[in-house]
Structure formats: C-alpha cells, structure tokens
Coordinates of C-alpha atoms in Angstrom, one line a residue:
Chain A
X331 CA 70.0 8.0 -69.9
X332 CA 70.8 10.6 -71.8
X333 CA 69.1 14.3 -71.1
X334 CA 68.4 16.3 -74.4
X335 CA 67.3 20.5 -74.3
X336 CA 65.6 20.8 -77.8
X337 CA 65.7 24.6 -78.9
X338 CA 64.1 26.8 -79.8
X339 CA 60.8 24.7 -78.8
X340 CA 62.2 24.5 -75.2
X341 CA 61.5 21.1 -74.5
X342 CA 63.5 18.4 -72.3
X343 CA 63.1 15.2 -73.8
X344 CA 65.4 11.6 -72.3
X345 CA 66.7 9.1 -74.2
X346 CA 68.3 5.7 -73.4
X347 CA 70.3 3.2 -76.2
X348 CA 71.3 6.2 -78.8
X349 CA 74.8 5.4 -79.8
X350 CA 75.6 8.4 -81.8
X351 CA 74.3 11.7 -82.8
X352 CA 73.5 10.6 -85.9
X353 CA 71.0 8.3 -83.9
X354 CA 69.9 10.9 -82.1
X355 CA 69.1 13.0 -84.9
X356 CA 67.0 10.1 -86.5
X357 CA 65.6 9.6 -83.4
X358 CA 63.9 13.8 -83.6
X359 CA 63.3 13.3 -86.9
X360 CA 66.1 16.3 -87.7
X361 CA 68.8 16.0 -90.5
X362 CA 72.8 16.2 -90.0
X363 CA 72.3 19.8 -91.4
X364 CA 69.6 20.7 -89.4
X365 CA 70.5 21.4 -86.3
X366 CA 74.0 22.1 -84.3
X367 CA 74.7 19.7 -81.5
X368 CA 76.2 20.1 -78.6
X369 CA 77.9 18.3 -75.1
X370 CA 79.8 20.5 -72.8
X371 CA 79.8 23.9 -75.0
X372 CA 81.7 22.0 -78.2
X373 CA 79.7 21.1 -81.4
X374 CA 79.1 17.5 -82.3
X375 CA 79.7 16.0 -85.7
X376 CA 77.3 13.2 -87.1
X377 CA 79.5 10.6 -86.1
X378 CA 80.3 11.3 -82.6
X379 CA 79.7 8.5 -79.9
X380 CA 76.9 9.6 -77.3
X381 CA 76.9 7.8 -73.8
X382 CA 74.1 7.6 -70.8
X383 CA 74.6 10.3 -68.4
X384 CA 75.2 13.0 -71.3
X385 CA 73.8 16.2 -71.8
X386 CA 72.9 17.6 -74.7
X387 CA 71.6 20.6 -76.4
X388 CA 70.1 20.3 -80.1
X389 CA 69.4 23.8 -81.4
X390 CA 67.6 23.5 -84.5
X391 CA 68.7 26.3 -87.2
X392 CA 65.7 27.3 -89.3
X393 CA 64.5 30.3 -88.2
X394 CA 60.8 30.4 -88.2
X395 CA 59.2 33.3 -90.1
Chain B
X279 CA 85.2 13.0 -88.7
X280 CA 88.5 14.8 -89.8
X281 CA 89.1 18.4 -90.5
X282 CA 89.7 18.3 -94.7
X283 CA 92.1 20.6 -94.7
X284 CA 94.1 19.8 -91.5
X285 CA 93.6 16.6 -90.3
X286 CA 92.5 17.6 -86.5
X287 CA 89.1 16.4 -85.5
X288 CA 86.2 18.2 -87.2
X289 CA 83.4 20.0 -85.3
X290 CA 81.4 20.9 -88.5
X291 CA 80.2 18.5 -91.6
X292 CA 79.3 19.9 -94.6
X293 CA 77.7 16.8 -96.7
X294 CA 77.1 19.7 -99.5
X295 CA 80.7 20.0 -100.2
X296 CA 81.9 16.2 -99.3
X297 CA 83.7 18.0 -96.2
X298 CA 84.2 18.6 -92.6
X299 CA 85.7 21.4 -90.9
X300 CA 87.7 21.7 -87.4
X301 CA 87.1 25.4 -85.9
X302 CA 89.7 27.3 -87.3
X303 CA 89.7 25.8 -90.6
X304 CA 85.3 26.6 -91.3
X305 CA 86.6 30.4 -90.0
X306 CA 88.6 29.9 -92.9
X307 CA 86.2 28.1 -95.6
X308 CA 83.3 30.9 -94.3
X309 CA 85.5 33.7 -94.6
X310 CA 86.4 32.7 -98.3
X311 CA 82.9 32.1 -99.3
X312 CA 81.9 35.7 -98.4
X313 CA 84.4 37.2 -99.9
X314 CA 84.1 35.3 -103.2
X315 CA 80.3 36.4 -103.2
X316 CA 81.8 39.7 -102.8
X317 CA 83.8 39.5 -105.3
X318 CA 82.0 37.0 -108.2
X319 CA 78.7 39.5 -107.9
X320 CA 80.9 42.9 -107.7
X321 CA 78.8 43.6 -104.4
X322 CA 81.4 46.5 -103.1
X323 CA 84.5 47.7 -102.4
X324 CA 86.4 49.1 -99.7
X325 CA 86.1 52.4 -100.7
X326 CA 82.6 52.0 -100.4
X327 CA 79.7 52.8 -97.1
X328 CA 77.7 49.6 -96.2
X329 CA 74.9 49.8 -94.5
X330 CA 73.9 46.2 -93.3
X331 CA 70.2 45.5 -92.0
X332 CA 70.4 43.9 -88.3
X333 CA 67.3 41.7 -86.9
X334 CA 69.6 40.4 -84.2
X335 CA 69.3 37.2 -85.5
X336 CA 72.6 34.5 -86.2
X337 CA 72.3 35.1 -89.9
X338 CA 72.5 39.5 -90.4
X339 CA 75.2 39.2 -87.0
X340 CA 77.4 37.1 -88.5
X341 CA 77.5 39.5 -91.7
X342 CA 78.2 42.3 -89.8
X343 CA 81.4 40.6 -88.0
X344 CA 82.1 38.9 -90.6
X345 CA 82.3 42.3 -93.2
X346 CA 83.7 44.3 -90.3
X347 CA 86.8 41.8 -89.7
X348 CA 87.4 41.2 -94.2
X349 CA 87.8 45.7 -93.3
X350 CA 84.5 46.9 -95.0
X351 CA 83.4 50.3 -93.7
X352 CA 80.1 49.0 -92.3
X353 CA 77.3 51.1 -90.0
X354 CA 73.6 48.8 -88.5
X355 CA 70.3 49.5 -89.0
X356 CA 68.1 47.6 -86.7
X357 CA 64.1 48.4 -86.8
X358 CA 62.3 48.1 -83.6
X359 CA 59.0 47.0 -84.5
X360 CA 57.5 47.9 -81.6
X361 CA 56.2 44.4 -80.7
X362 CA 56.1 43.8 -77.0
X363 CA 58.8 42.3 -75.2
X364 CA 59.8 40.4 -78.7
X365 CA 61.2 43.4 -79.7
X366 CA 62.9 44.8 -76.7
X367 CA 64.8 41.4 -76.6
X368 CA 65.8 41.8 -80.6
X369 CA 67.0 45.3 -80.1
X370 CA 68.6 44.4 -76.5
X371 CA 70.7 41.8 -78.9
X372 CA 71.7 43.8 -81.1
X373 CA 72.8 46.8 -79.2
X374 CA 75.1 44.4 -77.1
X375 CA 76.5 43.1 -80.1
X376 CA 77.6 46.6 -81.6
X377 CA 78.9 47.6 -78.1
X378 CA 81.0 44.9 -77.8
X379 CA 82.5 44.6 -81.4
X380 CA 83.0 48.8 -81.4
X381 CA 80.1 48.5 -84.3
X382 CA 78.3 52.0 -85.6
X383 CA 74.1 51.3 -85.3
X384 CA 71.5 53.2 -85.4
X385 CA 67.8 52.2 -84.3
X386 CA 64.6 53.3 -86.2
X387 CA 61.9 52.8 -84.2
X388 CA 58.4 52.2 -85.7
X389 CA 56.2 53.2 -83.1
X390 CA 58.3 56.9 -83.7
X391 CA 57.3 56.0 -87.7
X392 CA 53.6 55.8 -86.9
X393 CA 53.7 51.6 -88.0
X394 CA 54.0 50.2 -84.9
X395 CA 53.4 46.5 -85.7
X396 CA 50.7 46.0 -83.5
X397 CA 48.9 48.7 -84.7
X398 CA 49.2 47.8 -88.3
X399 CA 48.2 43.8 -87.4
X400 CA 44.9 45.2 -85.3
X401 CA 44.1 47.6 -88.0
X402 CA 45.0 46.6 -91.6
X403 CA 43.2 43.8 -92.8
X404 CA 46.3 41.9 -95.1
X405 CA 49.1 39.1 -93.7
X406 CA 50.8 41.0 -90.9
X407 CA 54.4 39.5 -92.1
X408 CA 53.6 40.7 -95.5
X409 CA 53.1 44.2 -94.7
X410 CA 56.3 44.1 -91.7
X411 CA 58.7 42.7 -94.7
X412 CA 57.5 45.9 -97.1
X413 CA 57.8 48.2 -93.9
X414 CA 61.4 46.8 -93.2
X415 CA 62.6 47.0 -96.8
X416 CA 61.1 50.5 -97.6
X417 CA 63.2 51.8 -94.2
X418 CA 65.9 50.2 -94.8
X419 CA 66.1 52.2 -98.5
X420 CA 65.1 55.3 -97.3
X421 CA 67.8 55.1 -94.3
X422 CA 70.4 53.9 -96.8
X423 CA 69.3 56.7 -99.2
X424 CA 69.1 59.1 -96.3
X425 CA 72.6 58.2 -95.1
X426 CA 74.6 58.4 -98.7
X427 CA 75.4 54.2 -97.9
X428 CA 77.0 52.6 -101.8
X429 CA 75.1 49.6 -100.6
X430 CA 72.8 48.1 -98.1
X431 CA 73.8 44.3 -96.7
X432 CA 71.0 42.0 -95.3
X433 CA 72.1 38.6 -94.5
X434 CA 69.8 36.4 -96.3
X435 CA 71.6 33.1 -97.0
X436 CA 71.2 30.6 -99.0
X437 CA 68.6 28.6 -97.7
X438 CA 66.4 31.9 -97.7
X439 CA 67.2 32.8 -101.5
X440 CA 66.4 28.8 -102.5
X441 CA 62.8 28.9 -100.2
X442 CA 62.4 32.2 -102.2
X443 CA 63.8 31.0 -105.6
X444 CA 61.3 27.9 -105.0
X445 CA 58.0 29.8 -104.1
X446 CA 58.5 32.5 -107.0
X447 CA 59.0 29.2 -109.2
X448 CA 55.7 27.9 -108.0
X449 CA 53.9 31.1 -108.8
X450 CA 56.4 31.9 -112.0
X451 CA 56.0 35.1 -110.5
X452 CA 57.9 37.1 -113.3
X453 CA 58.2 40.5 -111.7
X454 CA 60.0 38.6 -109.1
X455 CA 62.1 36.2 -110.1
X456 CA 63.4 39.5 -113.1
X457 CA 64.9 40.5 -109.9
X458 CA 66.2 38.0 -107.3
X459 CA 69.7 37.5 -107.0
X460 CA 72.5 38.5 -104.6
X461 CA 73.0 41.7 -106.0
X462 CA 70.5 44.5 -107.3
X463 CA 72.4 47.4 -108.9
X464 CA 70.8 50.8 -107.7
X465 CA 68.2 52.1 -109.6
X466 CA 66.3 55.6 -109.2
X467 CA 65.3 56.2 -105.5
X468 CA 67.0 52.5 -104.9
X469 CA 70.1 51.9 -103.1
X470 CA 72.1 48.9 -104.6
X471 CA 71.0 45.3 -102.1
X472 CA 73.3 43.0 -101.7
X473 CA 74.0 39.5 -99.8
X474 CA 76.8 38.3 -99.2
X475 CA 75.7 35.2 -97.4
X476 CA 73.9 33.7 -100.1
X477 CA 76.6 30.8 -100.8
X478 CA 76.7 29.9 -97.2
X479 CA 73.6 27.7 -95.6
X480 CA 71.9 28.7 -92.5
X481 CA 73.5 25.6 -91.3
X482 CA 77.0 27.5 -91.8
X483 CA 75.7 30.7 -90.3
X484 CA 74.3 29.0 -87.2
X485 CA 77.9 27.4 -86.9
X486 CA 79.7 30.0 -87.4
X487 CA 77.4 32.2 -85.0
X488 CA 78.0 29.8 -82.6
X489 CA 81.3 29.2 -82.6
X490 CA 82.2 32.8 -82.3
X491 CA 80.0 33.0 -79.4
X492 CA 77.6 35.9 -80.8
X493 CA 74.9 35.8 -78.7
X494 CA 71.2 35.8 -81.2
X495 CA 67.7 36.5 -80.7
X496 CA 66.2 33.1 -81.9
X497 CA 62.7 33.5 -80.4
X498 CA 60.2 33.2 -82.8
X499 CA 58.1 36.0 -84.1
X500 CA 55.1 36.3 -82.0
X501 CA 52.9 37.1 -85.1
X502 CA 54.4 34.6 -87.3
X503 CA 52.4 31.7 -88.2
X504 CA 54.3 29.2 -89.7
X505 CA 55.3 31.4 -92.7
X506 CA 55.4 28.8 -96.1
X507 CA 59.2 29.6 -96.4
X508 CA 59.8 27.8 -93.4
X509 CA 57.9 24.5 -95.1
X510 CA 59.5 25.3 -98.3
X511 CA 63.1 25.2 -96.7
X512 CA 61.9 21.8 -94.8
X513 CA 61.2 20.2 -97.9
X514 CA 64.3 21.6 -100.0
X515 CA 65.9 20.3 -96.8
X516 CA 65.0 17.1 -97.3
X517 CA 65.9 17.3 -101.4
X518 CA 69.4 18.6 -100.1
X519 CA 70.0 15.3 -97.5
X520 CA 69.1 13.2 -100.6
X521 CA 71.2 14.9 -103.2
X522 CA 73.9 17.0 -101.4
X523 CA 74.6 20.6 -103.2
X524 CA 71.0 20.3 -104.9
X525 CA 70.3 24.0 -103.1
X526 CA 73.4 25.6 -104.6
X527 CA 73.5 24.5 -108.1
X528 CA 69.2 25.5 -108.5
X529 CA 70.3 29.2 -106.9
X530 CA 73.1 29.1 -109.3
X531 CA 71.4 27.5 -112.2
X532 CA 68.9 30.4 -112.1
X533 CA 71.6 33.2 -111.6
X534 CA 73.4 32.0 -114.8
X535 CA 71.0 30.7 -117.1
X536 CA 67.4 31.8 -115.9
X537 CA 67.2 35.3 -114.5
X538 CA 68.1 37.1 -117.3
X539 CA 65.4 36.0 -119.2
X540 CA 63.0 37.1 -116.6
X541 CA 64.2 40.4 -116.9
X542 CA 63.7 41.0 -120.5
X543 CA 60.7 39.7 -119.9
X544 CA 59.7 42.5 -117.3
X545 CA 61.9 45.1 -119.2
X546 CA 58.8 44.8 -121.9
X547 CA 56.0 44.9 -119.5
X548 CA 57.4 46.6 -116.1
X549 CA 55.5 49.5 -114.7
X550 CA 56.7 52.9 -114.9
X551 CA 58.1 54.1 -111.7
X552 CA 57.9 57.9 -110.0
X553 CA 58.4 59.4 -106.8
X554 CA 55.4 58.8 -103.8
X555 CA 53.9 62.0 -102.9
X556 CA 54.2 61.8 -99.8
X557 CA 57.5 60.1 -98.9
X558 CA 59.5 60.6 -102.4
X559 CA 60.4 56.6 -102.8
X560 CA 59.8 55.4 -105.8
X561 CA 56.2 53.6 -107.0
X562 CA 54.7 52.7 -109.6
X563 CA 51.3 54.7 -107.9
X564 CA 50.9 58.1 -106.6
X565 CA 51.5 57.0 -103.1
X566 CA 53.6 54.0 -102.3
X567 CA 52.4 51.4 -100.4
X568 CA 54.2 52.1 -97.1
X569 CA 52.6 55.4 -96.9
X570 CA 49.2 54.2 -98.0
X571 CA 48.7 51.7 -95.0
X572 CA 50.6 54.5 -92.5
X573 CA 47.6 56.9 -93.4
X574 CA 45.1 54.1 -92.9
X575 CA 46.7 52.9 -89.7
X576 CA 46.6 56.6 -88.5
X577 CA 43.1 57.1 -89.7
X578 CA 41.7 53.7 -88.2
X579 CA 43.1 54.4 -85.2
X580 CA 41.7 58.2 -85.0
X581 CA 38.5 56.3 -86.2
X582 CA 38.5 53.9 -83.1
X583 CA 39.3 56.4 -80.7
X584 CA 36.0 58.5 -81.1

C-alpha cells in the first residue's frame, strides 16, 4: 500500500499496484507539471519507481484565487 | 531521468523545454531565466530601488530571494488584508521570511486604511476579489510612489500572464490587453511594474520554492471562489501537456506581434487621466475608484451602526 497526503485539499488517500509517479499522477487525474512530488523530503521526477509501504506527499501548484 | 546539463539524476522535468534538471543545475536554469527577463524587457538596473509586492505565497518569495541573491537593491511590501486568521498566517510568513534572509519589509495594514476586506465584502455590493486586486494594486503604487522605488516587482509568472493573456482574449478587452506585458514603463502618478517571473511556470516557482526550503502560505483565500483564472490555467494546462511550450510561445506571440497594436488602438480612444481628489493617484474620474468604495465602506458602516 502506498499512503498519499494530497495538498493543499488535505486529504489522505491509499493506493496499492502504482508503479511509478507517473501512474500515480494518472491515477489523481494531475499532470507531470502539476504538482511536485515527494518521498522522504526529495522531489520525484515522472519516471521514478514507487513501492508499497511508501509515503508520499503530492502538493499541487496552482494557487487558487 | 538525467540532469541535461550534468548527467546526475534529475529531480525536476521540464517537458516545455525537452529537459530535466538535478538541483543545482534548475538553481542555475531559474536564475538565468530571471535575469534574461530582466534584461530582454529593460526591467532595472542595479542602480535602481525595487520595491517587490509580497503575498507570502511561493511565487512573490522566490522573487524576492531570487532578486536579492542576482544583488538588486530590493525592500517588501506585504498588505494585511485584515482577513481573520488567513491573514495573520500570510503576514506571519512573510515576516519570517524577511527575518531570516536579512530582507527590508514593511506591512500596510488595511484595517489602519479603512478597507479592511471584510468590511468591503459585507458592504460593497461587487466581486470581493475584484475590488481586493484594485485595493492591492492602488497601495502598492502609492507605497512605491510614496517611497521614491524605480520600480515595483510582483511575481506573477507565466502561468498567471497566459490565464490573463487568455481571458482578455476571450473578452478582446482592448484597454487591457494595450497594456499587459512584463514591463509597464512609468507613466504620471504610475511607478514602472515589472515581472520578472513571467518566463518561468508556476511549476518552476513551486520547485524552486521548495527546493530552497522557503516556507509559503498556500492556504486558499477564504473569500475566493474558484476564481476563472484558476479554470483558465487548468485548461491551458491541459493545451501545455499536449503541445509542450504552447504557454510561452502565445505570451510571446502577443509581446512581439500583438500588443502593440492594442496600444495604438487605445492611444486613439484612451481616457484622459488626472489626479483623484482625494488621494492624488491618477483617474480617469474625479475620485478614483479606491477612494470611492473607502467612503462607501466608511459611510455603510456609519449607516449600520445607527
């Protein structure tokens, strides 16, 4: 399982069978440049490999207003 | 994904520009893109006082670090809007930020100014985000005015100019799009505006924001409501992911081959413009429109407490 913080909506969402970020991104319906990604305070590029028992925040970067 | 320039593993991919980026090499590619903007739209020197507008948001932070390490002489100007605990959090943010970096700022405070945005959202009867956006721009002139700045910085970037590009295009609102660009020369009772994000994405600025570890204020306006920029940058967005660079050359396009035409356009049927009468910035009435919804906040108010 993999545990995703989705900012700034503040929600916890889990995921299980993502294989990269980029599937991840599909998978909230974000685009590569969307959002930064990241695993233990380092940014994630598309491509990276995502395993079960990773956690991840997704901080989307349009600001709202 | 590999770093273009040196080969170590990237941490940021820019489909616009076929590239990716390790850390030190985006400082590098970020820091160039400002100061070409600088440079291509003869924004300022560095003999020259710059006053840069702070929200406390990733985009007008990473301006004024980013200006400050290039060596401008830069002050901020944050505006507390006087909105609940939104606002203390915003001015919180910024405050820190300036500690830490050794950065001058000085705080206007709107509730001192009469326009606390509560007040003007209970009492005048028009978009509150319209009227906070004319507040905000009218202060930040008169401050910039006030202070003898060359220039005052805000750091819209490019995904704000193309959302703004796009919904003046929708409306071919000529009066606006006669003067939308990164730079606006100073005019009588204007200071010259200038952004030098403007060829960087907010994708870039959130990067680079995060990377250096600036701490933002990213909650959401409590009085926004889904303003239409935000949908217009979701579906430019969306044009962008399909055909990468698409924002940059339609922000560029214009610059070089639309605006001016626009401008001759409102050169022929512009209004006249004279001091207000009751603040001295310019309008193209008696009393500008700032100080017209401050006297009916004041007398709404005085109305509602009797």
């Amino acid at each position: 399982m993999i545990k995703v913080r989705l900012e700034p909506d503040g929600k916890d969402l889990e995921f299980h069978g993502l294989k990269t970020v980029l599937g991840l991104l599909n998978k909230l319906g974000l685009r590569p440049t969307m959002a930064l990604v990241v695993r233990d305070g380092g940014l994630l590029t598309p491509d990276i490999r995502i395993k079960s028992g990773d956690e991840i925040l997704v901080r989307k970067v349009t600001s709202a207003g | 994904m590999k770093c273009k320039r040196c080969k170590k593993p990237a941490v940021v991919g820019l489909p616009s520009h076929h590239t990716a980026f390790c850390e030190e090499c985006f400082y590098v590619y970020f820091t160039r893109q400002v100061e070409t903007a600088i440079r291509r739209q003869k924004m300022f020197t560095f003999d020259e006082r710059i006053l840069v507008a702070l929200s406390g948001g990733k985009d007008s932070l990473t301006l004024m670090l980013a200006l400050h390490e290039l060596g401008y002489d830069v002050a901020g100007l944050h505006i507390d809007l006087g909105i609940y605990e939104s606002s203390v959090r915003a001015r919180a943010k910024v405050e820190s930020f300036c500690e830490q970096h050794g950065l001058t700022l000085q705080v206007l405070e709107m509730e001192a100014e009469g326009l606390p945005m509560p007040d003007v959202k209970e009492h005048i009867n028009r978009p509150v985000c319209s009227v906070c956006g004319k507040v905000k721009r009218h202060y930040f002139n008169k401050i910039a005015r006030e202070g003898n700045f060359d220039a005052l910085a805000t750091g819209h970037n490019l995904d704000d100019e193309v959302a703004r590009l796009f919904a003046n295009t929708l409306r071919w609102d000529s009066g606006y799009l006669s003067d939308q660009g990164p730079t606006l020369p100073a005019a009588e009772g204007f200071v010259r505006k200038v952004k030098p994000l403007y060829r960087l994405s907010e994708f870039e600025t959130a990067n680079y924001a995060f990377l250096r570890g600036i701490e933002i204020h990213s909650d959401p306006c409590p009085f926004a409501s889904g303003a239409s920029f935000t949908s217009h940058k979701e579906l430019i967005g969306e044009l962008e992911h399909r055909s990468p660079g698409s924002k940059f050359q339609f922000y560029d396009g214009f610059l070089k081959r639309g605006r001016e035409a626009f401008k001759m356009l409102e050169k022929e049927v512009g209004e006249e413009l004279s001091p207000c009468e009751d603040c001295g910035s310019p309008t193209s009435v008696e009393i500008c429109g700032v100080c017209r919804v401050k006297r009916a906040v004041r007398d709404k108010k005085a109305a509602a407490a009797q």
